[in-house]
Tab-separated table of N, CA and C in Angstrom:
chain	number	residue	atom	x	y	z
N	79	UNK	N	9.340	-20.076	7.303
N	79	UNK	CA	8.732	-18.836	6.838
N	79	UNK	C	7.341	-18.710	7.454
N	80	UNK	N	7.018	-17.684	8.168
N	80	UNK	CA	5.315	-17.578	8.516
N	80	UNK	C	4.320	-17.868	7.469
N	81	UNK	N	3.341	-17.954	8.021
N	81	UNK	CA	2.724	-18.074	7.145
N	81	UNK	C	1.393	-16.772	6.526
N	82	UNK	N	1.206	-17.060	5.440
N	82	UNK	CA	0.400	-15.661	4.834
N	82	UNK	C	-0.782	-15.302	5.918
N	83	UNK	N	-1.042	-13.950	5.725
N	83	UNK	CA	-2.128	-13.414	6.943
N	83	UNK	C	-3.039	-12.950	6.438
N	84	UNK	N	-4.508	-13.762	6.216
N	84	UNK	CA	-5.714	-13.063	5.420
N	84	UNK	C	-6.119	-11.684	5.995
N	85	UNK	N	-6.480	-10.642	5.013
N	85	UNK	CA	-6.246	-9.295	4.969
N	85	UNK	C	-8.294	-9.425	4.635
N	86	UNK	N	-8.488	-9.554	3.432
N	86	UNK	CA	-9.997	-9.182	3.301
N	86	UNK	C	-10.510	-10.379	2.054
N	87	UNK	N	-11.738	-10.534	1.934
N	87	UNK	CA	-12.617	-11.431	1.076
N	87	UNK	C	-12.057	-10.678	-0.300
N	88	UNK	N	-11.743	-11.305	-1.429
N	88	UNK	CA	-11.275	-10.106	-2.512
N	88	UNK	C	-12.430	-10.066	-3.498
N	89	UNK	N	-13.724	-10.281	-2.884
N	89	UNK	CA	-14.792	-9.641	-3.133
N	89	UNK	C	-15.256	-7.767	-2.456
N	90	UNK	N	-14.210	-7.765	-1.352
N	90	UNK	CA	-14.575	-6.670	-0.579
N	90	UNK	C	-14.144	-5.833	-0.922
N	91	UNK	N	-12.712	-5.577	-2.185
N	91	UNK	CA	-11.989	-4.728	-2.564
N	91	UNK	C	-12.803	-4.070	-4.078
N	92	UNK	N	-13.014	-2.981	-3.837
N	92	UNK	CA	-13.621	-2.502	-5.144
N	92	UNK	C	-12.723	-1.629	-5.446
N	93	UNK	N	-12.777	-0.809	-7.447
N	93	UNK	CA	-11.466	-0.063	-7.659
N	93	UNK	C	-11.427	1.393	-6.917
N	94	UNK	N	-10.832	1.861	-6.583
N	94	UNK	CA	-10.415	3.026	-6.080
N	94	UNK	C	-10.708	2.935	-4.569
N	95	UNK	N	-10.908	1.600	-3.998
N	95	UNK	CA	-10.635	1.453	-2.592
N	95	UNK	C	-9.551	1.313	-1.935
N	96	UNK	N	-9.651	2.201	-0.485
N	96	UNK	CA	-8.216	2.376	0.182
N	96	UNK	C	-8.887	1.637	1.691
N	97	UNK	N	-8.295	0.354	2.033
N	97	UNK	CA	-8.619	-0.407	2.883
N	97	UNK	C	-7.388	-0.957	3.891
N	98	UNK	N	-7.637	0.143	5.028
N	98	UNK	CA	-6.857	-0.271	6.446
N	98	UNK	C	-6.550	-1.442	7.022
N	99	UNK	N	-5.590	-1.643	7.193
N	99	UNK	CA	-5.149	-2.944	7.706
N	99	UNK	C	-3.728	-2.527	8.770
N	100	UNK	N	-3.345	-3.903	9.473
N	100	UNK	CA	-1.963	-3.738	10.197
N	100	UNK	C	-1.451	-4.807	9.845
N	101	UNK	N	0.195	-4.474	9.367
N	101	UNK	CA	1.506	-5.672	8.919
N	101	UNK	C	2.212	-5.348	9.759
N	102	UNK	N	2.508	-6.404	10.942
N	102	UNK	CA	3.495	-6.175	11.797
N	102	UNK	C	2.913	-5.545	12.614
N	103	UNK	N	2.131	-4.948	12.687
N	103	UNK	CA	1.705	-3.454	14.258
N	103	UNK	C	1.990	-2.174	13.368
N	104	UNK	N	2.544	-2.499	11.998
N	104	UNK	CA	2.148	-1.469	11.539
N	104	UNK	C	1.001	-0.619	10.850
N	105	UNK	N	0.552	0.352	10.431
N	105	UNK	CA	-0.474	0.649	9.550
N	105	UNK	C	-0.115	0.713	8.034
N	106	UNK	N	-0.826	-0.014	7.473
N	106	UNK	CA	-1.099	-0.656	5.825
N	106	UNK	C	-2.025	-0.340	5.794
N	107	UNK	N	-2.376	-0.288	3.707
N	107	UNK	CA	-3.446	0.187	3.431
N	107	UNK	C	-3.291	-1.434	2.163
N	108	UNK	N	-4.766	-1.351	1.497
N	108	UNK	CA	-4.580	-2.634	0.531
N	108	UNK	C	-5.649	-1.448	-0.334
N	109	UNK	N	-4.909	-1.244	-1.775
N	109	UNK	CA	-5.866	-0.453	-2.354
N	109	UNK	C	-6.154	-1.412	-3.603
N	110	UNK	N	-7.140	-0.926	-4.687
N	110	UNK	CA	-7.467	-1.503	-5.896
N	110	UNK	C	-7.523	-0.198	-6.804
N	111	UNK	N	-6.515	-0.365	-8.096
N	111	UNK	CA	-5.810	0.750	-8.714
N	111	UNK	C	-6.022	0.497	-10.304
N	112	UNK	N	-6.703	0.429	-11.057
N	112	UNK	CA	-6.726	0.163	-12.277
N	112	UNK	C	-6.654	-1.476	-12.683
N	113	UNK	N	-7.753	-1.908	-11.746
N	113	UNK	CA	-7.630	-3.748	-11.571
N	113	UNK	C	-6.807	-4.175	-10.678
N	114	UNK	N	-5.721	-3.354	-10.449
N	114	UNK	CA	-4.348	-4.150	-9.602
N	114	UNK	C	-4.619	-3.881	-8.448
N	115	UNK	N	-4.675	-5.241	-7.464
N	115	UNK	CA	-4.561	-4.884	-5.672
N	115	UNK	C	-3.385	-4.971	-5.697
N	116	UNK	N	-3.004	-3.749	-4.543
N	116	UNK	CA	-1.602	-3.421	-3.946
N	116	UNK	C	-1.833	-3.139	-2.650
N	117	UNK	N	-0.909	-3.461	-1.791
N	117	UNK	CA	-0.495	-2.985	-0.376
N	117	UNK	C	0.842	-2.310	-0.019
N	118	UNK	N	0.678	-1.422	0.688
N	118	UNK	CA	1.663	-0.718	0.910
N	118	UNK	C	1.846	-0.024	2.770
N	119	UNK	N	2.724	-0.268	3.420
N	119	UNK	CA	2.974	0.470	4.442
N	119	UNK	C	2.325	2.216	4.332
N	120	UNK	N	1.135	2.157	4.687
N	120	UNK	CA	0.681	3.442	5.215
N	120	UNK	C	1.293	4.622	6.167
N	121	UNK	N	3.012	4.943	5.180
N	121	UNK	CA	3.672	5.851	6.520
N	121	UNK	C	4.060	6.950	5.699
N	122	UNK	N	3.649	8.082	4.809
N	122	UNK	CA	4.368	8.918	4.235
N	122	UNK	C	5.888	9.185	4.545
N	123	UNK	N	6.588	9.570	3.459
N	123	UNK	CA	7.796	9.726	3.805
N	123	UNK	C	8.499	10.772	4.504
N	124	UNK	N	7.329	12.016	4.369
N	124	UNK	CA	7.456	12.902	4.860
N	124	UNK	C	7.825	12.994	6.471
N	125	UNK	N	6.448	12.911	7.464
N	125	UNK	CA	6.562	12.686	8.244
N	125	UNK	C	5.641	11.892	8.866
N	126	UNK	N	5.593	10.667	8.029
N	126	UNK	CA	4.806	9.444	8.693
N	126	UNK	C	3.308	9.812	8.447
N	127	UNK	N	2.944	10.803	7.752
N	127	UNK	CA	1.239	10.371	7.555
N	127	UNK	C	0.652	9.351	7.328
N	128	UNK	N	-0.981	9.021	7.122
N	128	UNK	CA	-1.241	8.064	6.474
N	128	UNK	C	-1.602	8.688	5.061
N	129	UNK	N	-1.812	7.549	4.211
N	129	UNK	CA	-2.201	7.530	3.041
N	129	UNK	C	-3.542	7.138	2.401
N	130	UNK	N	-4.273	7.692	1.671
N	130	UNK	CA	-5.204	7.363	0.579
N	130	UNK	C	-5.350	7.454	-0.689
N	131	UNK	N	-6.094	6.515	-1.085
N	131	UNK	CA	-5.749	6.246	-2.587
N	131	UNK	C	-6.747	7.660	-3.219
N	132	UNK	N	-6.108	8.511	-3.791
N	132	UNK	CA	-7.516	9.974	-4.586
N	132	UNK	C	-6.749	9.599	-6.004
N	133	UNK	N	-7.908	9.215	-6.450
N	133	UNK	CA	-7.644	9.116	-8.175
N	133	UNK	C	-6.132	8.186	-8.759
N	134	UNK	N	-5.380	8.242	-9.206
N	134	UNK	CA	-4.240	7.999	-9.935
N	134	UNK	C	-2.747	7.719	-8.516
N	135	UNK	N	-3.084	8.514	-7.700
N	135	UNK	CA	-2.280	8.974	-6.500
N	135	UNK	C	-2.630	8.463	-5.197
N	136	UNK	N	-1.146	7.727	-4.700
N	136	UNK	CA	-1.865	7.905	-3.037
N	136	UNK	C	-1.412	9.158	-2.495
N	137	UNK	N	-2.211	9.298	-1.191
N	137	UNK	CA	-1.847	10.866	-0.941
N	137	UNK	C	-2.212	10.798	0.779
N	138	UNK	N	-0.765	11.657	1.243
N	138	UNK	CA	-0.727	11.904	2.572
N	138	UNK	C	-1.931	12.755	2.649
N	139	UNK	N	-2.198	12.142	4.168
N	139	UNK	CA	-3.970	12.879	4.844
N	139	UNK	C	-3.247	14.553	5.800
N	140	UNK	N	-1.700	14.585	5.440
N	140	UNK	CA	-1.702	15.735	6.353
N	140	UNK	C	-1.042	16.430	5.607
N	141	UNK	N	-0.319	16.523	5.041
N	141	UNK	CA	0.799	17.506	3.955
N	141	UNK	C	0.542	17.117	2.340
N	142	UNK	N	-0.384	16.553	2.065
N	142	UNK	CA	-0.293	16.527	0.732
N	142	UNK	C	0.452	15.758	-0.487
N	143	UNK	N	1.471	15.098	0.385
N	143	UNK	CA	2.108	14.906	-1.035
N	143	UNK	C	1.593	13.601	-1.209
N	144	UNK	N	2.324	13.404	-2.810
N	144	UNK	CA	1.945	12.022	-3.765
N	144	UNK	C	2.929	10.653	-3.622
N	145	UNK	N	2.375	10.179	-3.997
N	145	UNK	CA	2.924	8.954	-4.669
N	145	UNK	C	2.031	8.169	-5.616
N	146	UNK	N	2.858	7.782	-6.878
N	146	UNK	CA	2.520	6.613	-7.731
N	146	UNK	C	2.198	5.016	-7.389
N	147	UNK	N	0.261	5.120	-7.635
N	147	UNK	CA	-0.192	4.040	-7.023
N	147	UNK	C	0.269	2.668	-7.283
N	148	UNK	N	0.960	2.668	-8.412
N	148	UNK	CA	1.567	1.500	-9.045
N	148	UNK	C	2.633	0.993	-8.396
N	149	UNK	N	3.650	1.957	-8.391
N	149	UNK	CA	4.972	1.645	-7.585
N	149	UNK	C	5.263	2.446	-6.335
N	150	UNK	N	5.201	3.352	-5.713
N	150	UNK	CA	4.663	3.402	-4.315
N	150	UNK	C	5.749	4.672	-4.564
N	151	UNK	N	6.493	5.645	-5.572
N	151	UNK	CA	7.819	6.535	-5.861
N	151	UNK	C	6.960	7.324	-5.725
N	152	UNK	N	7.791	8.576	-4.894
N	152	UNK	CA	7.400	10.053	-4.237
N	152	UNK	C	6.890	10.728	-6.083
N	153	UNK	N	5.832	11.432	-6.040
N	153	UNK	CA	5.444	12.529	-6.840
N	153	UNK	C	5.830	13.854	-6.582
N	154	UNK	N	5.190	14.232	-5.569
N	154	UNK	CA	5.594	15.456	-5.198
N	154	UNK	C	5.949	15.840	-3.558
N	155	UNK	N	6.487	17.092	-3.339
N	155	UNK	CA	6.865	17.337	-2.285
N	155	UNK	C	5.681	17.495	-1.241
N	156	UNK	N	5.801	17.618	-0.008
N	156	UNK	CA	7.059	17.660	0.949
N	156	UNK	C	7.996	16.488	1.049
N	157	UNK	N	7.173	15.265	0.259
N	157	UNK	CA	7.836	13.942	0.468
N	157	UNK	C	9.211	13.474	-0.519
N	158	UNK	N	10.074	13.233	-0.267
N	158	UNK	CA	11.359	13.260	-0.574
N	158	UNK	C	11.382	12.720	-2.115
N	159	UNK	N	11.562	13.790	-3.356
N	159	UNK	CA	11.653	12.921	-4.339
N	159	UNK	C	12.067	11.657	-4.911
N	160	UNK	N	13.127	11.424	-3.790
N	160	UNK	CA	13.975	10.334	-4.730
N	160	UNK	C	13.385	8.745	-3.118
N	161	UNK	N	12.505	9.447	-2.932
N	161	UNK	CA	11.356	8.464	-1.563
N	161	UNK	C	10.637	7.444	-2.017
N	162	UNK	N	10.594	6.504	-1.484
N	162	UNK	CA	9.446	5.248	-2.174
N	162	UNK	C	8.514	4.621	-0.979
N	163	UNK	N	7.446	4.563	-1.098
N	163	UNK	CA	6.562	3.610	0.261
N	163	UNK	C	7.402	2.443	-0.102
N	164	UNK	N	7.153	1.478	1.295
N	164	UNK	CA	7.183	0.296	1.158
N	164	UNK	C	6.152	-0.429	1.047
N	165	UNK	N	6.070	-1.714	0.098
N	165	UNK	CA	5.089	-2.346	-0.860
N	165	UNK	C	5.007	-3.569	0.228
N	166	UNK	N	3.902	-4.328	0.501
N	166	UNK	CA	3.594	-5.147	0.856
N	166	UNK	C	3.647	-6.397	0.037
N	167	UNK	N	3.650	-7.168	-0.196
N	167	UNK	CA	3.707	-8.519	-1.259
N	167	UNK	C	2.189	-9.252	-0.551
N	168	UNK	N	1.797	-9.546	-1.649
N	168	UNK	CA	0.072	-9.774	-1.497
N	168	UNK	C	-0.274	-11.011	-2.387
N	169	UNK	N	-0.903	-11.852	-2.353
N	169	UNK	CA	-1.426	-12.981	-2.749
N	169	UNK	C	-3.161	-13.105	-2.923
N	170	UNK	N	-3.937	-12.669	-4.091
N	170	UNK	CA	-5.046	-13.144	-3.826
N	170	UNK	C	-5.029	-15.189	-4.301
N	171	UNK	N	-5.804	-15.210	-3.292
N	171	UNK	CA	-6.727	-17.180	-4.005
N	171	UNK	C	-7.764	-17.645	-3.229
N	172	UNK	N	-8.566	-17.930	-3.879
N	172	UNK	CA	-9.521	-18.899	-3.119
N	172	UNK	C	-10.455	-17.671	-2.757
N	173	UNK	N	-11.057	-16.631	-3.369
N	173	UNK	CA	-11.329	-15.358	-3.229
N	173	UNK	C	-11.087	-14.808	-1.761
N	174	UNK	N	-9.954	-14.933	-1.506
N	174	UNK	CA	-9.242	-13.731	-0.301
N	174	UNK	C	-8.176	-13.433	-0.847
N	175	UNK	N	-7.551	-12.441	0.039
N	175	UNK	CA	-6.658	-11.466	-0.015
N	175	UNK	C	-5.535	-11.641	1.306
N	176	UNK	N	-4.709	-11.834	1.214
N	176	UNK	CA	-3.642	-12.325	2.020
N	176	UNK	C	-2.174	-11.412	1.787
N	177	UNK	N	-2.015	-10.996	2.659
N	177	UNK	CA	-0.406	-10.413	2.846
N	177	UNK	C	0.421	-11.822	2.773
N	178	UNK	N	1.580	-11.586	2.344
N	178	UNK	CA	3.284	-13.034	2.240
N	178	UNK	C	4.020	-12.754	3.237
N	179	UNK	N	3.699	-11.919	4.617
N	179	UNK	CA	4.478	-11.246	5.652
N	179	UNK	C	6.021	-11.143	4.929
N	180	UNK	N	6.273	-10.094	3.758
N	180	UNK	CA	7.328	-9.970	3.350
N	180	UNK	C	7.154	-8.410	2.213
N	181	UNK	N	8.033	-7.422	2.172
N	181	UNK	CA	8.069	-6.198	1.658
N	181	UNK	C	9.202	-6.633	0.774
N	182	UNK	N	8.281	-5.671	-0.723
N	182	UNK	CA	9.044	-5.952	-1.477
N	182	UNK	C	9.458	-4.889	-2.566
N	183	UNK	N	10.978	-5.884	-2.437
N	183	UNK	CA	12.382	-4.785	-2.690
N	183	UNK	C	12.239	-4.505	-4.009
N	184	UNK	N	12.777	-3.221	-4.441
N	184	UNK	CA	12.775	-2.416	-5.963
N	184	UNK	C	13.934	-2.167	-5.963
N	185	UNK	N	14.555	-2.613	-7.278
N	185	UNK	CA	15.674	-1.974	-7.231
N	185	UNK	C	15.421	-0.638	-8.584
């Protein structure tokens, strides 16, 4: 299994921060949401925007729509209701912040 890939000091994450990163070559974001750090593939479902965390919601930077910062499920349109981001699996210790190079599944 690879091994975990330090992302940021988890002193650097404050709440309602939306902090850029790449998993894979892709674009990720690592936000802080009501205490909880989460990461998530930064690709709207729509048509691939990125995302930021505004209030309660992440939210595509080009069409608008939502998702629930908790579990990453479409809010509103253009992005496909029954749509989910993909979640990053994240590890803080030792005060950093580390991706598990592994997305994780909801059923």
């Amino acid at each position: 299994m690879p091994a975990d890939v330090f992302i940021i000091n988890a002193d650097g994450v404050a709440e309602g921060d939306t902090i850029p990163f790449k998993y894979k070559g892709r674009p990720a974001i690592l936000i802080m949401h009501n205490g909880q750090t989460r990461a998530f593939i930064s690709v709207c479902t729509h048509h691939g925007g990125p995302l930021e965390l505004r209030g309660d919601v992440l939210e595509c930077t080009l069409h608008h729509a939502t998702f629930n910062a908790e579990t990453g499920k479409a809010l509103t349109m253009p992005a496909p209701l029954m749509s989910s981001l993909l979640e990053i699996a994240i590890e803080t210790r030792d005060g950093k912040v580390y991706h598990k190079n592994t997305i994780v599944f909801k059923r």
